[in-house]
Amino acid sequence: MSLLADKKILVTGILNQYSIAYAIARTVVEQGGKLALTYQNNERLREKVGRLAAKDFPNASLLPLDVASDQQCDAMFASLQEQWSELDGLVHSVAFAPREALIGNYHENTSREAFGTALDISAFSLTALAQRAAKMMSPGASMVTLTYLGSNRAIPNYNVMGIAKAALESSVRYLAGSLGPSHIRVNAISAGPIKTLASSGISGIGEMLKGVAAQAALQRNITREEVAAAAAFLLSDMASGITGEILHVDAGFNFMSGNSQKISE
Ligand code: NAD
C-alpha cells in the first residue's frame, strides 16, 4: 500500500543525508508521494544540497528558503505554485539557536538576541509557512513539524531551544484550531535524540543518547527512518482524525520515571 500516492508534499530543512528531513523525503517518495524540497538559502548549501538532491531525489524541485525572511517565504511559495496548483502536505523540519546559548546555565547564557533568533527560526517559522501553505491546501491536507521533549522538561544544555519548542508545540495547537474548519490538520512529532548537524550543536548530545537508550521503555535510541514513518502516517489519510497532537517517537522515553532498569530487574 502506498500511503501517499500522488500527494504533493513540501519538505523543508534538508541539509545532508543525516537530516530528519532527508529520511522523511525518502519515505515520501517510497510511499508514492511527489516531492518538493527547500534548503537554507546560501551559496554553499545550494551546491551541497543540490548534489544530494540530484542524486537521491532527481524528480524533486529544490527551492531556496531562509525562514527568517517573509520575502523568501513568499518567493518560495510563488515558485512552488508555478509547478503545483495544490499542496497536500508540508513538513517543517527547521530549527536554529546560537551555539553559545546551547550550553551551560540557561540563566547565564541566554541573550535577548539568542532568544529572539531561536523563537523566530525554530517556532514562528511554522506559522510563517503555514500561513502561505494553507492557501494552496484543500480539505484533507496535513502539516507536520518536529519537536523535542525539552519543550516541557528542563534538559541540560537544550536551554533556549526548549522554550522555542514549547512555542512550536503551542503553535501546532493554535494552527490546528484555526485551520481545522478548513479540514487542514497540523501535528508535531516529538522525536528522541538522533545524531544530526542540528543536534551536534547541543553540548552533551553523546551522553544524552546513552541516557535515553538506558532509560527508554524499548531500551534503545530511535532511527530517523522511524520518525519518517510516523511523518508519512501523519501526512496520510490514515491519520484523518488526528490534529493538534504531539506524537512521541522516542522509544518510550518520555513517560519513564528514569528507573526502568530497576523495574525490569
Ligand atoms: P539538521 O541540521 O539536519 O536540520 C536542521 C535544518 O534547519 C537544516 O536543514 C538547516 O539548514 C535548517 N535551517 C536552520 N536555520 C534555517 C533558516 N533560517 N532557514 C531555513 N532553514 C534553516 O537537523 P535535524 O536534527 O534533522 O533537525 C530537524 C528538526 O528536527 C529540527 O526542528 C530539530 O529541532 C528537530 N529535532 C531533532 C532531534 C534530533 O535529535 N536530531 C530531536 C527532536 C527534534
mmCIF file of C-alpha atoms and ligand atoms in Angstrom:
data_model
loop_
_atom_site.group_PDB
_atom_site.id
_atom_site.type_symbol
_atom_site.label_atom_id
_atom_site.label_comp_id
_atom_site.label_asym_id
_atom_site.label_seq_id
_atom_site.Cartn_x
_atom_site.Cartn_y
_atom_site.Cartn_z
ATOM 1 C CA MET A 1 0.000 0.000 0.000
ATOM 2 C CA SER A 2 1.296 3.463 -0.879
ATOM 3 C CA LEU A 3 0.351 5.801 1.949
ATOM 4 C CA LEU A 4 0.994 8.994 -0.015
ATOM 5 C CA ALA A 5 0.083 8.044 -3.598
ATOM 6 C CA ASP A 6 0.223 11.187 -5.764
ATOM 7 C CA LYS A 7 0.188 13.532 -2.766
ATOM 8 C CA LYS A 8 2.245 16.678 -3.283
ATOM 9 C CA ILE A 9 4.469 17.173 -0.261
ATOM 10 C CA LEU A 10 6.835 20.064 0.506
ATOM 11 C CA VAL A 11 9.698 19.056 2.822
ATOM 12 C CA THR A 12 11.795 21.831 4.385
ATOM 13 C CA GLY A 13 15.080 21.501 6.278
ATOM 14 C CA ILE A 14 17.188 19.108 4.233
ATOM 15 C CA LEU A 15 20.876 19.704 4.881
ATOM 16 C CA ASN A 16 22.579 16.332 4.395
ATOM 17 C CA GLN A 17 21.797 12.605 4.446
ATOM 18 C CA TYR A 18 21.658 12.663 8.252
ATOM 19 C CA SER A 19 18.847 15.242 8.343
ATOM 20 C CA ILE A 20 15.478 14.039 9.587
ATOM 21 C CA ALA A 21 14.086 15.875 6.533
ATOM 22 C CA TYR A 22 16.196 13.620 4.274
ATOM 23 C CA ALA A 23 14.681 10.473 5.797
ATOM 24 C CA ILE A 24 11.191 11.956 5.504
ATOM 25 C CA ALA A 25 11.812 12.884 1.855
ATOM 26 C CA ARG A 26 12.912 9.304 1.107
ATOM 27 C CA THR A 27 9.823 7.890 2.781
ATOM 28 C CA VAL A 28 7.544 10.317 0.925
ATOM 29 C CA VAL A 29 8.954 9.064 -2.385
ATOM 30 C CA GLU A 30 8.807 5.402 -1.272
ATOM 31 C CA GLN A 31 5.163 5.906 -0.347
ATOM 32 C CA GLY A 32 4.265 7.257 -3.778
ATOM 33 C CA GLY A 33 4.284 10.987 -2.974
ATOM 34 C CA LYS A 34 5.515 13.824 -5.181
ATOM 35 C CA LEU A 35 8.245 15.847 -3.556
ATOM 36 C CA ALA A 36 9.469 19.438 -3.391
ATOM 37 C CA LEU A 37 12.386 20.340 -1.146
ATOM 38 C CA THR A 38 13.739 23.531 0.345
ATOM 39 C CA TYR A 39 17.268 24.223 1.542
ATOM 40 C CA GLN A 40 18.604 27.075 3.641
ATOM 41 C CA ASN A 41 19.428 29.815 1.199
ATOM 42 C CA ASN A 42 23.167 30.269 0.826
ATOM 43 C CA GLU A 43 25.751 29.567 -1.873
ATOM 44 C CA ARG A 44 27.486 26.710 -0.048
ATOM 45 C CA LEU A 45 24.282 24.833 0.689
ATOM 46 C CA ARG A 46 22.906 25.420 -2.798
ATOM 47 C CA GLU A 47 25.780 23.312 -4.160
ATOM 48 C CA LYS A 48 25.896 20.775 -1.342
ATOM 49 C CA VAL A 49 22.166 20.085 -1.097
ATOM 50 C CA GLY A 50 21.873 20.423 -4.880
ATOM 51 C CA ARG A 51 24.278 17.493 -5.376
ATOM 52 C CA LEU A 52 22.468 15.369 -2.790
ATOM 53 C CA ALA A 53 19.041 16.105 -4.242
ATOM 54 C CA ALA A 54 20.183 15.471 -7.842
ATOM 55 C CA LYS A 55 21.474 12.051 -6.733
ATOM 56 C CA ASP A 56 18.701 10.891 -4.411
ATOM 57 C CA PHE A 57 15.643 12.957 -5.411
ATOM 58 C CA PRO A 58 16.054 13.573 -9.154
ATOM 59 C CA ASN A 59 12.343 14.295 -9.655
ATOM 60 C CA ALA A 60 12.025 16.807 -6.823
ATOM 61 C CA SER A 61 12.371 20.546 -7.269
ATOM 62 C CA LEU A 62 14.772 22.238 -4.878
ATOM 63 C CA LEU A 63 13.881 25.728 -3.713
ATOM 64 C CA PRO A 64 15.906 28.204 -1.619
ATOM 65 C CA LEU A 65 14.382 29.407 1.649
ATOM 66 C CA ASP A 66 15.516 31.369 4.664
ATOM 67 C CA VAL A 67 12.556 31.079 7.038
ATOM 68 C CA ALA A 68 13.585 34.320 8.777
ATOM 69 C CA SER A 69 12.627 36.288 5.664
ATOM 70 C CA ASP A 70 8.979 36.931 4.728
ATOM 71 C CA GLN A 71 10.158 37.866 1.265
ATOM 72 C CA GLN A 72 11.870 34.478 0.812
ATOM 73 C CA CYS A 73 8.820 32.623 2.167
ATOM 74 C CA ASP A 74 6.673 34.463 -0.411
ATOM 75 C CA ALA A 75 9.158 33.801 -3.213
ATOM 76 C CA MET A 76 9.451 30.099 -2.365
ATOM 77 C CA PHE A 77 5.669 29.593 -2.410
ATOM 78 C CA ALA A 78 5.385 31.619 -5.648
ATOM 79 C CA SER A 79 7.923 29.251 -7.277
ATOM 80 C CA LEU A 80 6.135 26.230 -5.856
ATOM 81 C CA GLN A 81 2.830 27.446 -7.268
ATOM 82 C CA GLU A 82 4.347 27.592 -10.737
ATOM 83 C CA GLN A 83 4.651 23.801 -10.669
ATOM 84 C CA TRP A 84 1.875 22.719 -8.319
ATOM 85 C CA SER A 85 -1.536 24.376 -8.089
ATOM 86 C CA GLU A 86 -2.271 22.439 -4.888
ATOM 87 C CA LEU A 87 -0.302 21.221 -1.899
ATOM 88 C CA ASP A 88 -1.275 18.157 0.168
ATOM 89 C CA GLY A 89 1.447 18.207 2.802
ATOM 90 C CA LEU A 90 4.007 20.449 4.496
ATOM 91 C CA VAL A 91 6.900 19.150 6.587
ATOM 92 C CA HIS A 92 8.562 21.768 8.797
ATOM 93 C CA SER A 93 11.971 20.424 9.882
ATOM 94 C CA VAL A 94 13.883 23.601 10.681
ATOM 95 C CA ALA A 95 15.479 24.849 13.884
ATOM 96 C CA PHE A 96 18.329 27.071 14.950
ATOM 97 C CA ALA A 97 19.720 28.712 18.085
ATOM 98 C CA PRO A 98 23.159 30.284 18.505
ATOM 99 C CA ARG A 99 25.632 27.687 19.777
ATOM 100 C CA GLU A 100 26.634 29.734 22.844
ATOM 101 C CA ALA A 101 23.031 29.534 24.081
ATOM 102 C CA LEU A 102 23.036 25.712 23.911
ATOM 103 C CA ILE A 103 25.435 25.072 26.743
ATOM 104 C CA GLY A 104 25.640 25.581 30.498
ATOM 105 C CA ASN A 105 23.268 27.540 32.688
ATOM 106 C CA TYR A 106 20.160 28.834 30.940
ATOM 107 C CA HIS A 107 20.005 31.969 33.089
ATOM 108 C CA GLU A 108 23.598 32.927 32.271
ATOM 109 C CA ASN A 109 23.862 32.015 28.600
ATOM 110 C CA THR A 110 20.639 33.277 27.062
ATOM 111 C CA SER A 111 20.852 36.722 25.479
ATOM 112 C CA ARG A 112 17.850 38.664 24.206
ATOM 113 C CA GLU A 113 19.230 38.200 20.717
ATOM 114 C CA ALA A 114 19.646 34.419 21.017
ATOM 115 C CA PHE A 115 16.138 34.131 22.473
ATOM 116 C CA GLY A 116 14.668 36.114 19.561
ATOM 117 C CA THR A 117 16.600 34.152 16.934
ATOM 118 C CA ALA A 118 15.682 30.750 18.382
ATOM 119 C CA LEU A 119 11.999 31.650 18.639
ATOM 120 C CA ASP A 120 11.865 33.205 15.173
ATOM 121 C CA ILE A 121 13.616 30.434 13.242
ATOM 122 C CA SER A 122 12.516 27.422 15.272
ATOM 123 C CA ALA A 123 8.947 28.370 16.202
ATOM 124 C CA PHE A 124 7.477 31.315 14.269
ATOM 125 C CA SER A 125 8.699 29.788 11.006
ATOM 126 C CA LEU A 126 5.984 27.112 11.244
ATOM 127 C CA THR A 127 3.312 29.812 11.360
ATOM 128 C CA ALA A 128 5.012 31.744 8.533
ATOM 129 C CA LEU A 129 4.977 28.642 6.321
ATOM 130 C CA ALA A 130 1.506 27.516 7.419
ATOM 131 C CA GLN A 131 0.006 30.908 6.507
ATOM 132 C CA ARG A 132 1.239 30.515 2.939
ATOM 133 C CA ALA A 133 0.854 26.735 2.565
ATOM 134 C CA ALA A 134 -2.789 26.830 3.692
ATOM 135 C CA LYS A 135 -3.654 28.980 0.663
ATOM 136 C CA MET A 136 -2.610 26.079 -1.580
ATOM 137 C CA MET A 137 -4.289 23.379 0.517
ATOM 138 C CA SER A 138 -7.658 21.651 0.240
ATOM 139 C CA PRO A 139 -9.580 19.683 2.873
ATOM 140 C CA GLY A 140 -7.545 16.627 3.933
ATOM 141 C CA ALA A 141 -4.156 18.355 3.706
ATOM 142 C CA SER A 142 -1.696 17.938 6.547
ATOM 143 C CA MET A 143 1.215 19.787 8.167
ATOM 144 C CA VAL A 144 3.870 18.116 10.348
ATOM 145 C CA THR A 145 6.654 19.654 12.414
ATOM 146 C CA LEU A 146 9.495 18.247 14.554
ATOM 147 C CA THR A 147 9.801 18.930 18.253
ATOM 148 C CA TYR A 148 11.629 17.577 21.292
ATOM 149 C CA LEU A 149 10.880 16.763 24.936
ATOM 150 C CA GLY A 150 12.944 19.787 26.055
ATOM 151 C CA SER A 151 9.713 21.755 25.471
ATOM 152 C CA ASN A 152 8.292 20.632 28.801
ATOM 153 C CA ARG A 153 11.330 19.352 30.696
ATOM 154 C CA ALA A 154 14.421 21.371 31.627
ATOM 155 C CA ILE A 155 17.014 19.277 29.803
ATOM 156 C CA PRO A 156 20.677 20.198 30.369
ATOM 157 C CA ASN A 157 22.101 22.408 27.589
ATOM 158 C CA TYR A 158 18.908 22.358 25.499
ATOM 159 C CA ASN A 159 18.083 25.700 27.115
ATOM 160 C CA VAL A 160 16.512 28.311 24.805
ATOM 161 C CA MET A 161 15.682 25.647 22.233
ATOM 162 C CA GLY A 162 13.329 24.099 24.796
ATOM 163 C CA ILE A 163 11.459 27.391 25.037
ATOM 164 C CA ALA A 164 11.301 27.594 21.247
ATOM 165 C CA LYS A 165 9.917 24.032 21.119
ATOM 166 C CA ALA A 166 7.271 24.932 23.733
ATOM 167 C CA ALA A 167 6.214 27.824 21.469
ATOM 168 C CA LEU A 168 6.302 25.492 18.461
ATOM 169 C CA GLU A 169 4.045 22.926 20.163
ATOM 170 C CA SER A 170 1.622 25.638 21.224
ATOM 171 C CA SER A 171 1.664 26.927 17.631
ATOM 172 C CA VAL A 172 0.679 23.425 16.486
ATOM 173 C CA ARG A 173 -2.440 23.588 18.671
ATOM 174 C CA TYR A 174 -3.386 27.144 17.627
ATOM 175 C CA LEU A 175 -2.799 26.356 13.940
ATOM 176 C CA ALA A 176 -4.777 23.111 14.258
ATOM 177 C CA GLY A 177 -7.606 25.129 15.822
ATOM 178 C CA SER A 178 -7.675 27.859 13.216
ATOM 179 C CA LEU A 179 -7.110 25.573 10.197
ATOM 180 C CA GLY A 180 -9.482 22.881 11.479
ATOM 181 C CA PRO A 181 -12.589 24.460 9.883
ATOM 182 C CA SER A 182 -10.738 24.202 6.530
ATOM 183 C CA HIS A 183 -10.095 20.494 7.327
ATOM 184 C CA ILE A 184 -6.349 21.016 7.314
ATOM 185 C CA ARG A 185 -4.526 19.055 10.042
ATOM 186 C CA VAL A 186 -1.448 20.183 11.978
ATOM 187 C CA ASN A 187 0.633 17.848 14.158
ATOM 188 C CA ALA A 188 4.107 17.510 15.651
ATOM 189 C CA ILE A 189 6.412 14.559 16.150
ATOM 190 C CA SER A 190 8.418 14.710 19.345
ATOM 191 C CA ALA A 191 11.488 12.740 18.312
ATOM 192 C CA GLY A 192 14.042 11.182 20.624
ATOM 193 C CA PRO A 193 17.636 12.344 20.109
ATOM 194 C CA ILE A 194 19.311 11.459 16.797
ATOM 195 C CA LYS A 195 22.781 12.499 15.626
ATOM 196 C CA THR A 196 22.406 15.298 13.062
ATOM 197 C CA LEU A 197 24.146 18.605 12.464
ATOM 198 C CA ALA A 198 21.491 20.453 14.492
ATOM 199 C CA SER A 199 21.738 18.069 17.464
ATOM 200 C CA SER A 200 25.549 18.158 17.421
ATOM 201 C CA GLY A 201 25.244 21.853 18.343
ATOM 202 C CA ILE A 202 23.794 20.808 21.704
ATOM 203 C CA SER A 203 26.516 20.180 24.214
ATOM 204 C CA GLY A 204 26.488 16.642 25.659
ATOM 205 C CA ILE A 205 24.401 15.010 22.907
ATOM 206 C CA GLY A 206 26.521 11.816 23.171
ATOM 207 C CA GLU A 207 25.647 11.358 26.860
ATOM 208 C CA MET A 208 22.035 12.208 26.109
ATOM 209 C CA LEU A 209 21.873 9.387 23.553
ATOM 210 C CA LYS A 210 23.338 6.914 26.048
ATOM 211 C CA GLY A 211 20.994 8.077 28.822
ATOM 212 C CA VAL A 212 17.931 7.707 26.614
ATOM 213 C CA ALA A 213 18.950 4.225 25.451
ATOM 214 C CA ALA A 214 19.351 3.183 29.092
ATOM 215 C CA GLN A 215 16.031 4.621 30.297
ATOM 216 C CA ALA A 216 13.617 4.319 27.356
ATOM 217 C CA ALA A 217 10.943 1.641 27.580
ATOM 218 C CA LEU A 218 12.337 -0.023 24.451
ATOM 219 C CA GLN A 219 15.897 0.276 25.873
ATOM 220 C CA ARG A 220 17.323 1.864 22.734
ATOM 221 C CA ASN A 221 17.509 5.033 20.674
ATOM 222 C CA ILE A 222 15.306 5.690 17.668
ATOM 223 C CA THR A 223 16.235 5.986 13.990
ATOM 224 C CA ARG A 224 15.429 8.812 11.617
ATOM 225 C CA GLU A 225 13.556 6.251 9.494
ATOM 226 C CA GLU A 226 11.181 5.648 12.415
ATOM 227 C CA VAL A 227 10.495 9.381 12.584
ATOM 228 C CA ALA A 228 9.987 9.449 8.820
ATOM 229 C CA ALA A 229 7.472 6.576 9.008
ATOM 230 C CA ALA A 230 5.455 8.469 11.632
ATOM 231 C CA ALA A 231 5.595 11.617 9.490
ATOM 232 C CA ALA A 232 4.295 9.667 6.472
ATOM 233 C CA PHE A 233 1.424 8.380 8.611
ATOM 234 C CA LEU A 234 0.521 11.888 9.831
ATOM 235 C CA LEU A 235 0.699 13.233 6.259
ATOM 236 C CA SER A 236 -1.558 10.442 5.004
ATOM 237 C CA ASP A 237 -5.320 9.993 5.033
ATOM 238 C CA MET A 238 -4.811 7.202 7.600
ATOM 239 C CA ALA A 239 -4.393 9.995 10.181
ATOM 240 C CA SER A 240 -7.523 11.878 9.069
ATOM 241 C CA GLY A 241 -8.872 12.124 12.618
ATOM 242 C CA ILE A 242 -5.657 13.401 14.217
ATOM 243 C CA THR A 243 -4.828 17.088 14.621
ATOM 244 C CA GLY A 244 -3.194 19.320 17.223
ATOM 245 C CA GLU A 245 -1.306 16.258 18.507
ATOM 246 C CA ILE A 246 2.265 15.846 19.738
ATOM 247 C CA LEU A 247 3.198 12.274 18.806
ATOM 248 C CA HIS A 248 6.229 10.905 20.657
ATOM 249 C CA VAL A 249 8.598 8.802 18.559
ATOM 250 C CA ASP A 250 11.167 8.258 21.297
ATOM 251 C CA ALA A 251 11.233 4.504 22.034
ATOM 252 C CA GLY A 252 9.056 5.237 25.070
ATOM 253 C CA PHE A 253 11.387 7.601 26.910
ATOM 254 C CA ASN A 254 9.064 10.479 27.783
ATOM 255 C CA PHE A 255 6.842 8.644 30.280
ATOM 256 C CA MET A 256 9.501 6.616 32.103
ATOM 257 C CA SER A 257 10.462 7.718 35.588
ATOM 258 C CA GLY A 258 14.167 7.180 34.989
ATOM 259 C CA ASN A 259 14.423 3.860 36.816
ATOM 260 C CA SER A 260 13.407 1.409 34.099
ATOM 261 C CA GLN A 261 16.314 -0.851 34.929
ATOM 262 C CA LYS A 262 15.050 -1.257 38.488
ATOM 263 C CA ILE A 263 11.551 -2.036 37.180
ATOM 264 C CA SER A 264 12.815 -4.779 34.876
ATOM 265 C CA GLU A 265 15.142 -6.300 37.463
HETATM 266 P P1 NAD B 1 19.533 19.246 10.575
HETATM 267 O O1 NAD B 1 20.676 20.122 10.995
HETATM 268 O O2 NAD B 1 19.803 18.217 9.573
HETATM 269 O O3 NAD B 1 18.295 20.127 10.100
HETATM 270 C C1 NAD B 1 18.041 21.432 10.569
HETATM 271 C C2 NAD B 1 17.650 22.230 9.335
HETATM 272 O O4 NAD B 1 17.258 23.559 9.700
HETATM 273 C C3 NAD B 1 18.835 22.366 8.344
HETATM 274 O O5 NAD B 1 18.432 21.929 7.068
HETATM 275 C C4 NAD B 1 19.103 23.854 8.332
HETATM 276 O O6 NAD B 1 19.594 24.308 7.080
HETATM 277 C C5 NAD B 1 17.687 24.374 8.623
HETATM 278 N N1 NAD B 1 17.679 25.789 8.989
HETATM 279 C C6 NAD B 1 18.284 26.395 10.061
HETATM 280 N N2 NAD B 1 18.075 27.732 10.002
HETATM 281 C C7 NAD B 1 17.306 27.961 8.885
HETATM 282 C C8 NAD B 1 16.771 29.114 8.272
HETATM 283 N N3 NAD B 1 16.964 30.343 8.782
HETATM 284 N N4 NAD B 1 16.015 28.978 7.141
HETATM 285 C C9 NAD B 1 15.809 27.756 6.596
HETATM 286 N N5 NAD B 1 16.295 26.615 7.123
HETATM 287 C C10 NAD B 1 17.050 26.728 8.249
HETATM 288 O O7 NAD B 1 18.990 18.604 11.947
HETATM 289 P P2 NAD B 1 17.708 17.736 12.305
HETATM 290 O O8 NAD B 1 18.038 17.093 13.582
HETATM 291 O O9 NAD B 1 17.285 16.933 11.143
HETATM 292 O O10 NAD B 1 16.623 18.852 12.627
HETATM 293 C C11 NAD B 1 15.335 18.893 12.032
HETATM 294 C C12 NAD B 1 14.268 19.192 13.062
HETATM 295 O O11 NAD B 1 14.145 18.079 13.948
HETATM 296 C C13 NAD B 1 14.561 20.404 13.956
HETATM 297 O O12 NAD B 1 13.356 21.107 14.197
HETATM 298 C C14 NAD B 1 15.053 19.763 15.230
HETATM 299 O O13 NAD B 1 14.896 20.590 16.365
HETATM 300 C C15 NAD B 1 14.123 18.569 15.277
HETATM 301 N N6 NAD B 1 14.515 17.507 16.197
HETATM 302 C C16 NAD B 1 15.739 16.941 16.104
HETATM 303 C C17 NAD B 1 16.109 15.956 17.009
HETATM 304 C C18 NAD B 1 17.495 15.338 16.958
HETATM 305 O O14 NAD B 1 17.913 14.745 17.946
HETATM 306 N N7 NAD B 1 18.189 15.421 15.856
HETATM 307 C C19 NAD B 1 15.207 15.537 18.005
HETATM 308 C C20 NAD B 1 13.948 16.118 18.064
HETATM 309 C C21 NAD B 1 13.613 17.112 17.156
#
